[in-house]
mmCIF file of C-alpha atoms (C1' of nucleotides) and ligand atoms in Angstrom:
data_model
loop_
_atom_site.group_PDB
_atom_site.id
_atom_site.type_symbol
_atom_site.label_atom_id
_atom_site.label_comp_id
_atom_site.label_asym_id
_atom_site.label_seq_id
_atom_site.Cartn_x
_atom_site.Cartn_y
_atom_site.Cartn_z
ATOM 1 C CA MET A 884 1.637 -39.182 -149.322
ATOM 2 C CA THR A 885 2.221 -40.244 -145.734
ATOM 3 C CA GLY A 886 -0.257 -37.716 -144.459
ATOM 4 C CA ASN A 887 1.696 -35.647 -141.971
ATOM 5 C CA SER A 888 3.435 -33.076 -144.186
ATOM 6 C CA PRO A 889 1.694 -30.186 -145.908
ATOM 7 C CA ASP A 890 0.853 -30.781 -149.539
ATOM 8 C CA PHE A 891 3.145 -28.427 -151.381
ATOM 9 C CA THR A 892 1.951 -29.833 -154.680
ATOM 10 C CA VAL A 893 -1.367 -28.156 -154.042
ATOM 11 C CA SER A 894 -0.023 -24.785 -152.908
ATOM 12 C CA LEU A 895 2.421 -24.622 -155.786
ATOM 13 C CA ARG A 896 -0.291 -25.369 -158.304
ATOM 14 C CA ALA A 897 -2.493 -22.775 -156.609
ATOM 15 C CA ALA A 898 0.325 -20.287 -157.134
ATOM 16 C CA GLY A 899 0.433 -21.125 -160.846
ATOM 17 C CA LEU A 900 3.691 -23.082 -160.597
ATOM 18 C CA ARG A 901 4.260 -26.666 -161.641
ATOM 19 C CA PRO A 902 5.103 -28.754 -158.620
ATOM 20 C CA THR A 903 8.461 -29.968 -159.849
ATOM 21 C CA ARG A 904 10.679 -32.018 -157.575
ATOM 22 C CA GLN A 905 13.015 -29.064 -157.168
ATOM 23 C CA ARG A 906 10.281 -26.635 -156.203
ATOM 24 C CA VAL A 907 8.702 -29.083 -153.802
ATOM 25 C CA ALA A 908 12.097 -29.727 -152.196
ATOM 26 C CA LEU A 909 12.694 -26.005 -151.761
ATOM 27 C CA ALA A 910 9.160 -25.445 -150.462
ATOM 28 C CA ARG A 911 9.731 -28.133 -147.868
ATOM 29 C CA VAL A 912 12.953 -26.582 -146.636
ATOM 30 C CA LEU A 913 11.364 -23.156 -146.592
ATOM 31 C CA PHE A 914 7.886 -23.762 -145.229
ATOM 32 C CA GLU A 915 7.960 -26.973 -143.242
ATOM 33 C CA GLY A 916 9.220 -25.454 -140.002
ATOM 34 C CA GLY A 917 8.547 -22.010 -138.563
ATOM 35 C CA HIS A 918 9.207 -18.726 -140.298
ATOM 36 C CA ARG A 919 12.639 -18.285 -141.849
ATOM 37 C CA HIS A 920 14.925 -15.736 -143.432
ATOM 38 C CA VAL A 921 17.228 -17.173 -146.075
ATOM 39 C CA THR A 922 19.598 -15.951 -148.732
ATOM 40 C CA ALA A 923 19.995 -17.719 -152.056
ATOM 41 C CA GLU A 924 23.357 -19.038 -150.931
ATOM 42 C CA SER A 925 22.159 -20.243 -147.544
ATOM 43 C CA LEU A 926 19.165 -21.997 -149.054
ATOM 44 C CA HIS A 927 21.335 -23.581 -151.706
ATOM 45 C CA ALA A 928 23.761 -24.874 -149.073
ATOM 46 C CA GLU A 929 20.856 -26.388 -147.178
ATOM 47 C CA VAL A 930 19.128 -28.061 -150.078
ATOM 48 C CA LYS A 931 22.397 -29.436 -151.437
ATOM 49 C CA ALA A 932 22.526 -31.732 -148.410
ATOM 50 C CA THR A 933 19.087 -33.244 -149.102
ATOM 51 C CA PRO A 934 18.095 -36.187 -151.339
ATOM 52 C CA MET A 935 16.948 -33.618 -153.905
ATOM 53 C CA PRO A 936 19.811 -31.186 -154.482
ATOM 54 C CA VAL A 937 18.938 -28.188 -156.623
ATOM 55 C CA SER A 938 21.216 -25.991 -158.710
ATOM 56 C CA LEU A 939 21.971 -22.464 -157.620
ATOM 57 C CA ALA A 940 20.267 -21.111 -160.753
ATOM 58 C CA THR A 941 17.080 -22.898 -159.791
ATOM 59 C CA VAL A 942 17.322 -21.614 -156.230
ATOM 60 C CA TYR A 943 17.423 -18.072 -157.609
ATOM 61 C CA ASN A 944 14.631 -18.735 -160.078
ATOM 62 C CA THR A 945 12.475 -20.320 -157.414
ATOM 63 C CA LEU A 946 13.020 -17.594 -154.829
ATOM 64 C CA ASN A 947 12.003 -14.990 -157.394
ATOM 65 C CA GLN A 948 8.973 -17.014 -158.490
ATOM 66 C CA PHE A 949 7.866 -17.649 -154.922
ATOM 67 C CA ARG A 950 8.255 -13.938 -154.216
ATOM 68 C CA ASP A 951 6.253 -12.966 -157.300
ATOM 69 C CA ALA A 952 3.583 -15.475 -156.286
ATOM 70 C CA GLY A 953 3.354 -13.958 -152.810
ATOM 71 C CA LEU A 954 4.748 -17.016 -151.027
ATOM 72 C CA LEU A 955 7.863 -15.114 -149.959
ATOM 73 C CA ARG A 956 8.756 -11.551 -149.325
ATOM 74 C CA GLU A 957 12.091 -9.993 -150.173
ATOM 75 C CA VAL A 958 13.879 -8.014 -147.487
ATOM 76 C CA VAL A 959 16.701 -5.640 -148.332
ATOM 77 C CA VAL A 960 18.755 -4.626 -145.320
ATOM 78 C CA ALA A 961 22.387 -4.946 -146.337
ATOM 79 C CA PRO A 962 24.155 -3.932 -149.516
ATOM 80 C CA GLY A 963 24.870 -6.672 -152.009
ATOM 81 C CA ARG A 964 22.594 -9.448 -150.789
ATOM 82 C CA SER A 965 18.867 -10.124 -150.584
ATOM 83 C CA TYR A 966 17.036 -11.983 -147.855
ATOM 84 C CA PHE A 967 13.835 -13.897 -148.499
ATOM 85 C CA ASP A 968 11.297 -14.155 -145.748
ATOM 86 C CA THR A 969 8.742 -16.935 -145.355
ATOM 87 C CA ASN A 970 6.674 -14.668 -143.159
ATOM 88 C CA THR A 971 4.528 -12.703 -145.594
ATOM 89 C CA GLY A 972 2.263 -11.161 -142.973
ATOM 90 C CA HIS A 973 2.650 -7.717 -141.479
ATOM 91 C CA HIS A 974 5.765 -7.576 -139.359
ATOM 92 C CA HIS A 975 9.068 -5.792 -139.005
ATOM 93 C CA HIS A 976 12.719 -6.715 -138.446
ATOM 94 C CA PHE A 977 15.634 -6.555 -136.149
ATOM 95 C CA PHE A 978 18.811 -6.716 -138.177
ATOM 96 C CA VAL A 979 21.939 -7.707 -136.276
ATOM 97 C CA GLU A 980 24.481 -5.835 -138.371
ATOM 98 C CA THR A 981 27.465 -7.573 -136.830
ATOM 99 C CA ASP A 982 26.453 -11.028 -138.020
ATOM 100 C CA GLY A 983 23.779 -10.556 -140.683
ATOM 101 C CA GLU A 984 20.920 -12.109 -138.692
ATOM 102 C CA LEU A 985 17.312 -11.067 -139.215
ATOM 103 C CA HIS A 986 14.611 -11.453 -136.563
ATOM 104 C CA ASP A 987 10.916 -10.747 -136.838
ATOM 105 C CA PHE A 988 8.769 -8.733 -134.588
ATOM 106 C CA PRO A 989 5.024 -8.333 -134.978
ATOM 107 C CA SER A 990 3.855 -5.025 -136.383
ATOM 108 C CA ASP A 991 0.841 -4.857 -134.091
ATOM 109 C CA GLU A 992 3.050 -4.254 -131.063
ATOM 110 C CA VAL A 993 4.338 -1.143 -132.793
ATOM 111 C CA THR A 994 2.463 2.071 -133.400
ATOM 112 C CA ILE A 995 3.643 4.319 -136.179
ATOM 113 C CA ALA A 996 1.800 7.613 -136.019
ATOM 114 C CA GLY A 997 2.203 10.796 -138.011
ATOM 115 C CA LEU A 998 3.586 9.408 -141.263
ATOM 116 C CA PRO A 999 3.509 12.189 -143.851
ATOM 117 C CA ALA A 1000 1.386 11.748 -146.967
ATOM 118 C CA PRO A 1001 3.116 9.948 -149.867
ATOM 119 C CA PRO A 1002 4.598 12.200 -152.564
ATOM 120 C CA GLU A 1003 2.183 13.468 -155.233
ATOM 121 C CA GLY A 1004 1.162 10.798 -157.683
ATOM 122 C CA THR A 1005 2.296 7.830 -155.621
ATOM 123 C CA ARG A 1006 0.401 5.216 -153.633
ATOM 124 C CA LEU A 1007 1.604 3.421 -150.569
ATOM 125 C CA SER A 1008 3.146 0.020 -151.155
ATOM 126 C CA ARG A 1009 4.576 -0.981 -147.770
ATOM 127 C CA VAL A 1010 6.125 0.448 -144.636
ATOM 128 C CA ASP A 1011 9.319 -1.267 -143.496
ATOM 129 C CA VAL A 1012 10.749 -0.722 -140.057
ATOM 130 C CA ILE A 1013 14.291 -2.002 -139.638
ATOM 131 C CA VAL A 1014 15.744 -1.871 -136.174
ATOM 132 C CA ARG A 1015 19.485 -2.141 -136.616
ATOM 133 C CA VAL A 1016 21.394 -3.500 -133.640
ATOM 134 C CA ARG A 1017 24.979 -4.675 -133.011
ATOM 135 C CA ARG A 1018 26.576 -7.138 -130.641
ATOM 136 C CA MET B 1465 38.956 31.768 -151.346
ATOM 137 C CA THR B 1466 36.236 34.059 -152.646
ATOM 138 C CA GLY B 1467 34.384 33.960 -149.379
ATOM 139 C CA ASN B 1468 30.958 32.669 -150.269
ATOM 140 C CA SER B 1469 31.480 28.886 -150.367
ATOM 141 C CA PRO B 1470 31.967 26.681 -147.334
ATOM 142 C CA ASP B 1471 35.545 25.732 -146.620
ATOM 143 C CA PHE B 1472 35.637 22.027 -147.334
ATOM 144 C CA THR B 1473 39.357 21.991 -146.697
ATOM 145 C CA VAL B 1474 38.618 22.572 -143.047
ATOM 146 C CA SER B 1475 35.844 20.016 -142.700
ATOM 147 C CA LEU B 1476 37.829 17.369 -144.529
ATOM 148 C CA ARG B 1477 40.824 17.919 -142.317
ATOM 149 C CA ALA B 1478 38.558 17.812 -139.280
ATOM 150 C CA ALA B 1479 37.357 14.436 -140.508
ATOM 151 C CA GLY B 1480 40.931 13.184 -140.728
ATOM 152 C CA LEU B 1481 41.064 13.306 -144.513
ATOM 153 C CA ARG B 1482 43.536 15.199 -146.647
ATOM 154 C CA PRO B 1483 41.730 17.849 -148.647
ATOM 155 C CA THR B 1484 42.788 16.604 -152.047
ATOM 156 C CA ARG B 1485 41.383 18.249 -155.166
ATOM 157 C CA GLN B 1486 39.227 15.208 -155.809
ATOM 158 C CA ARG B 1487 37.737 15.101 -152.344
ATOM 159 C CA VAL B 1488 37.075 18.819 -152.320
ATOM 160 C CA ALA B 1489 35.379 18.569 -155.716
ATOM 161 C CA LEU B 1490 33.160 15.745 -154.485
ATOM 162 C CA ALA B 1491 32.395 17.542 -151.229
ATOM 163 C CA ARG B 1492 31.290 20.566 -153.224
ATOM 164 C CA VAL B 1493 28.931 18.560 -155.396
ATOM 165 C CA LEU B 1494 27.581 16.757 -152.350
ATOM 166 C CA PHE B 1495 27.297 19.459 -149.722
ATOM 167 C CA GLU B 1496 27.037 22.790 -151.481
ATOM 168 C CA GLY B 1497 23.301 22.666 -152.115
ATOM 169 C CA GLY B 1498 20.583 21.109 -149.987
ATOM 170 C CA HIS B 1499 20.441 17.510 -148.841
ATOM 171 C CA ARG B 1500 20.974 14.880 -151.500
ATOM 172 C CA HIS B 1501 20.766 11.159 -152.142
ATOM 173 C CA VAL B 1502 23.313 9.877 -154.641
ATOM 174 C CA THR B 1503 24.607 6.595 -155.926
ATOM 175 C CA ALA B 1504 28.249 6.111 -156.865
ATOM 176 C CA GLU B 1505 27.280 6.106 -160.523
ATOM 177 C CA SER B 1506 25.113 9.211 -160.311
ATOM 178 C CA LEU B 1507 27.774 11.152 -158.426
ATOM 179 C CA HIS B 1508 30.420 10.042 -160.885
ATOM 180 C CA ALA B 1509 28.293 11.186 -163.813
ATOM 181 C CA GLU B 1510 27.867 14.571 -162.168
ATOM 182 C CA VAL B 1511 31.477 15.176 -161.236
ATOM 183 C CA LYS B 1512 32.707 14.041 -164.647
ATOM 184 C CA ALA B 1513 31.122 17.187 -166.084
ATOM 185 C CA THR B 1514 33.038 19.535 -163.762
ATOM 186 C CA PRO B 1515 36.524 21.084 -164.141
ATOM 187 C CA MET B 1516 37.773 18.402 -161.713
ATOM 188 C CA PRO B 1517 36.622 15.020 -163.014
ATOM 189 C CA VAL B 1518 37.252 12.138 -160.640
ATOM 190 C CA SER B 1519 37.628 8.453 -161.428
ATOM 191 C CA LEU B 1520 34.911 6.012 -160.468
ATOM 192 C CA ALA B 1521 37.321 4.250 -158.096
ATOM 193 C CA THR B 1522 37.882 7.491 -156.240
ATOM 194 C CA VAL B 1523 34.158 8.168 -156.100
ATOM 195 C CA TYR B 1524 33.689 4.801 -154.383
ATOM 196 C CA ASN B 1525 36.658 5.364 -152.068
ATOM 197 C CA THR B 1526 35.453 8.817 -151.144
ATOM 198 C CA LEU B 1527 31.855 7.815 -150.510
ATOM 199 C CA ASN B 1528 33.064 5.072 -148.180
ATOM 200 C CA GLN B 1529 35.477 7.422 -146.402
ATOM 201 C CA PHE B 1530 32.866 10.149 -146.020
ATOM 202 C CA ARG B 1531 30.475 7.553 -144.642
ATOM 203 C CA ASP B 1532 33.056 6.229 -142.190
ATOM 204 C CA ALA B 1533 33.814 9.792 -141.123
ATOM 205 C CA GLY B 1534 30.142 10.490 -140.459
ATOM 206 C CA LEU B 1535 29.768 12.999 -143.280
ATOM 207 C CA LEU B 1536 27.401 10.706 -145.168
ATOM 208 C CA ARG B 1537 25.050 7.946 -144.278
ATOM 209 C CA GLU B 1538 24.467 4.869 -146.380
ATOM 210 C CA VAL B 1539 20.893 3.905 -147.178
ATOM 211 C CA VAL B 1540 20.019 0.429 -148.405
ATOM 212 C CA VAL B 1541 16.584 0.205 -149.973
ATOM 213 C CA ALA B 1542 17.007 -1.743 -153.183
ATOM 214 C CA PRO B 1543 19.035 -4.828 -153.984
ATOM 215 C CA GLY B 1544 22.303 -4.304 -155.799
ATOM 216 C CA ARG B 1545 22.900 -0.605 -155.255
ATOM 217 C CA SER B 1546 23.692 1.697 -152.331
ATOM 218 C CA TYR B 1547 22.483 5.238 -151.839
ATOM 219 C CA PHE B 1548 24.500 7.799 -149.915
ATOM 220 C CA ASP B 1549 22.687 10.495 -148.040
ATOM 221 C CA THR B 1550 24.084 13.921 -147.173
ATOM 222 C CA ASN B 1551 21.484 14.242 -144.437
ATOM 223 C CA THR B 1552 23.082 12.572 -141.441
ATOM 224 C CA GLY B 1553 20.478 13.722 -138.930
ATOM 225 C CA HIS B 1554 17.505 11.729 -137.744
ATOM 226 C CA HIS B 1555 15.056 11.252 -140.561
ATOM 227 C CA HIS B 1556 13.344 8.594 -142.594
ATOM 228 C CA HIS B 1557 12.648 7.884 -146.257
ATOM 229 C CA PHE B 1558 10.060 7.532 -148.916
ATOM 230 C CA PHE B 1559 11.331 5.206 -151.584
ATOM 231 C CA VAL B 1560 9.588 5.454 -154.940
ATOM 232 C CA GLU B 1561 10.104 1.877 -156.095
ATOM 233 C CA THR B 1562 9.030 2.553 -159.658
ATOM 234 C CA ASP B 1563 11.839 5.013 -160.344
ATOM 235 C CA GLY B 1564 14.399 4.591 -157.597
ATOM 236 C CA GLU B 1565 13.893 8.009 -155.997
ATOM 237 C CA LEU B 1566 14.500 8.632 -152.303
ATOM 238 C CA HIS B 1567 12.847 11.467 -150.353
ATOM 239 C CA ASP B 1568 13.424 12.495 -146.766
ATOM 240 C CA PHE B 1569 10.907 13.077 -144.124
ATOM 241 C CA PRO B 1570 11.724 14.320 -140.626
ATOM 242 C CA SER B 1571 11.636 11.715 -137.894
ATOM 243 C CA ASP B 1572 10.086 14.107 -135.389
ATOM 244 C CA GLU B 1573 6.779 14.106 -137.275
ATOM 245 C CA VAL B 1574 6.631 10.366 -136.733
ATOM 246 C CA THR B 1575 6.006 8.562 -133.489
ATOM 247 C CA ILE B 1576 7.169 4.996 -133.195
ATOM 248 C CA ALA B 1577 5.854 3.488 -129.993
ATOM 249 C CA GLY B 1578 6.053 -0.028 -128.640
ATOM 250 C CA LEU B 1579 9.270 -1.233 -130.251
ATOM 251 C CA PRO B 1580 10.244 -4.516 -128.612
ATOM 252 C CA ALA B 1581 13.539 -4.741 -126.724
ATOM 253 C CA PRO B 1582 16.576 -5.606 -128.861
ATOM 254 C CA PRO B 1583 17.636 -9.280 -128.835
ATOM 255 C CA GLU B 1584 19.813 -10.392 -125.898
ATOM 256 C CA GLY B 1585 23.352 -9.136 -126.126
ATOM 257 C CA THR B 1586 22.718 -6.442 -128.734
ATOM 258 C CA ARG B 1587 22.513 -2.678 -128.518
ATOM 259 C CA LEU B 1588 20.446 -0.392 -130.665
ATOM 260 C CA SER B 1589 22.258 1.135 -133.608
ATOM 261 C CA ARG B 1590 19.530 2.872 -135.630
ATOM 262 C CA VAL B 1591 15.877 2.609 -136.545
ATOM 263 C CA ASP B 1592 15.121 2.961 -140.242
ATOM 264 C CA VAL B 1593 11.625 3.566 -141.512
ATOM 265 C CA ILE B 1594 11.237 3.076 -145.250
ATOM 266 C CA VAL B 1595 7.893 3.995 -146.743
ATOM 267 C CA ARG B 1596 7.731 2.267 -150.091
ATOM 268 C CA VAL B 1597 5.447 3.852 -152.659
ATOM 269 C CA ARG B 1598 4.801 3.379 -156.390
ATOM 270 C CA ARG B 1599 3.608 5.651 -159.178
ATOM 271 C "C1'" DC C 785 62.122 25.891 -149.823
ATOM 272 C "C1'" DA C 786 63.973 21.054 -150.486
ATOM 273 C "C1'" DA C 787 63.315 16.081 -149.900
ATOM 274 C "C1'" DG C 788 61.487 12.155 -147.801
ATOM 275 C "C1'" DA C 789 57.523 9.867 -146.092
ATOM 276 C "C1'" DA C 790 52.821 9.212 -145.900
ATOM 277 C "C1'" DC C 791 48.914 9.374 -148.239
ATOM 278 C "C1'" DC C 792 46.040 9.500 -152.399
ATOM 279 C "C1'" DT C 793 44.352 8.567 -157.206
ATOM 280 C "C1'" DT C 794 43.547 5.621 -160.966
ATOM 281 C "C1'" DA C 795 43.113 2.145 -164.854
ATOM 282 C "C1'" DG C 796 42.198 -2.113 -165.174
ATOM 283 C "C1'" DA C 797 41.653 -6.560 -163.145
ATOM 284 C "C1'" DA C 798 39.198 -9.154 -159.847
ATOM 285 C "C1'" DC C 799 35.245 -10.268 -157.181
ATOM 286 C "C1'" DC C 800 30.696 -11.765 -156.055
ATOM 287 C "C1'" DA C 801 25.736 -11.807 -156.138
ATOM 288 C "C1'" DT C 802 22.581 -12.321 -159.537
ATOM 289 C "C1'" DT C 803 20.739 -13.070 -164.225
ATOM 290 C "C1'" DC C 804 20.951 -14.978 -168.792
ATOM 291 C "C1'" DT C 805 21.601 -18.486 -172.513
ATOM 292 C "C1'" DA C 806 20.838 -22.472 -174.707
ATOM 293 C "C1'" DA C 807 20.598 -27.363 -174.554
ATOM 294 C "C1'" DG C 808 18.637 -31.232 -172.321
ATOM 295 C "C1'" DT C 809 14.704 -32.876 -169.171
ATOM 296 C "C1'" DT C 810 10.193 -33.253 -167.100
ATOM 297 C "C1'" DA C 811 5.338 -32.302 -166.321
ATOM 298 C "C1'" DT C 812 0.915 -31.881 -168.414
ATOM 299 C "C1'" DT C 813 -2.692 -32.668 -171.666
ATOM 300 C "C1'" DG C 814 -5.334 -35.185 -174.813
ATOM 301 C "C1'" DC D 331 1.750 -42.553 -175.179
ATOM 302 C "C1'" DA D 332 2.913 -38.563 -178.122
ATOM 303 C "C1'" DA D 333 3.267 -33.546 -178.539
ATOM 304 C "C1'" DT D 334 3.832 -29.334 -176.272
ATOM 305 C "C1'" DA D 335 4.832 -26.155 -172.844
ATOM 306 C "C1'" DA D 336 7.268 -25.533 -168.824
ATOM 307 C "C1'" DC D 337 11.331 -26.338 -166.178
ATOM 308 C "C1'" DT D 338 16.284 -27.162 -164.802
ATOM 309 C "C1'" DT D 339 21.003 -26.437 -165.271
ATOM 310 C "C1'" DA D 340 26.077 -25.533 -166.328
ATOM 311 C "C1'" DG D 341 28.438 -22.139 -167.626
ATOM 312 C "C1'" DA D 342 28.800 -17.533 -169.488
ATOM 313 C "C1'" DA D 343 27.562 -12.854 -168.863
ATOM 314 C "C1'" DT D 344 26.391 -8.747 -166.184
ATOM 315 C "C1'" DG D 345 26.748 -5.000 -163.031
ATOM 316 C "C1'" DG D 346 27.942 -2.915 -158.820
ATOM 317 C "C1'" DT D 347 31.807 -2.733 -155.921
ATOM 318 C "C1'" DT D 348 36.519 -3.620 -154.315
ATOM 319 C "C1'" DC D 349 41.344 -4.572 -155.093
ATOM 320 C "C1'" DT D 350 46.095 -4.031 -157.066
ATOM 321 C "C1'" DA D 351 49.990 -1.762 -158.062
ATOM 322 C "C1'" DA D 352 52.161 2.036 -160.195
ATOM 323 C "C1'" DG D 353 52.497 6.902 -160.454
ATOM 324 C "C1'" DG D 354 51.134 11.504 -158.332
ATOM 325 C "C1'" DT D 355 50.034 14.732 -154.412
ATOM 326 C "C1'" DT D 356 50.161 16.533 -149.844
ATOM 327 C "C1'" DC D 357 52.384 17.032 -145.538
ATOM 328 C "C1'" DT D 358 56.279 17.379 -142.346
ATOM 329 C "C1'" DT D 359 60.611 18.462 -141.012
ATOM 330 C "C1'" DG D 360 64.881 20.828 -141.264
HETATM 331 MN MN1 MN E 2244 15.273 -10.301 -157.947
HETATM 332 MN MN1 MN E 2245 30.888 -0.120 -148.787
HETATM 333 ZN ZN1 ZN E 2246 10.592 -11.493 -141.390
HETATM 334 ZN ZN1 ZN E 2247 17.781 10.967 -146.486
#
DNA sequence: CAAGAACCTTAGAACCATTCTAAGTTATTG
DNA sequence: CAATAACTTAGAATGGTTCTAAGGTTCTTG
């Protein structure tokens, strides 16, 4: 270890996942920079160009595992395709419908008041605000 | 016309669509009662049991046409499947993740304050609030 | 009321994102 | 080092949706 990149081996193990070369490669692409929104296809295209290419099946498996482990959150804004979000904190999204781009905005700038009580027998899971815009 | 059911012929024509038997049958199922949330499959299952069954292809075509004409609104809450909503006014949704149910709530009970400005070069299209709950 | 033109419906094929299968590989543990 | 459990992967399968192309319906015009 050269000492200047986060140790994904540790975080993967902490998440109950073996730090395989493929998972470490994907973790690097996903978490090394700032927050990101990727699709399986876009992530696959990116990782294919690295010294550790990963099959599309593994990209799907890994995105689902990372999501289940709480390392990613899944965002559904458009029919037929899922986005995965490296920002797992509280925040909301702009969705640019004309080109499929997602942008974060912090949820503490926004006040949502007067939400009705959840239907009988249900408990709150999450509140998503999606601001749809077009160019 | 017996006089007690809305004249879908007129509203379809007003929307620029020929009032075919299939479209009238679907309009009846969709708009005759209160507001509804359907999927293509659920609507197809329903209309199959009527005196005017309609093919699945036509159900898809019609849902898309009704949406484009502003008679329906499409709601995307879960990967892999679209809901169509007969309530085209301002409102938001509870989504019961454990069983795929959608419920409306009026948007005028809710206050959303402090939304950031849309990204440069975009204009607001719609704000969706999805309250995800589980049983 | 024709009759033509435009539009619509439909079965089945195609499509595309995602998941599954099953065979080989790798990481972990002792 | 095994031995074992976990992982990766190509390719097949799945499932929702769209497309194709052939036949049917609705509309317009005379
Ligand atoms: Mn999934
Ligand atoms: Mn559509
Ligand atoms: Zn985000
Ligand atoms: Zn609704």
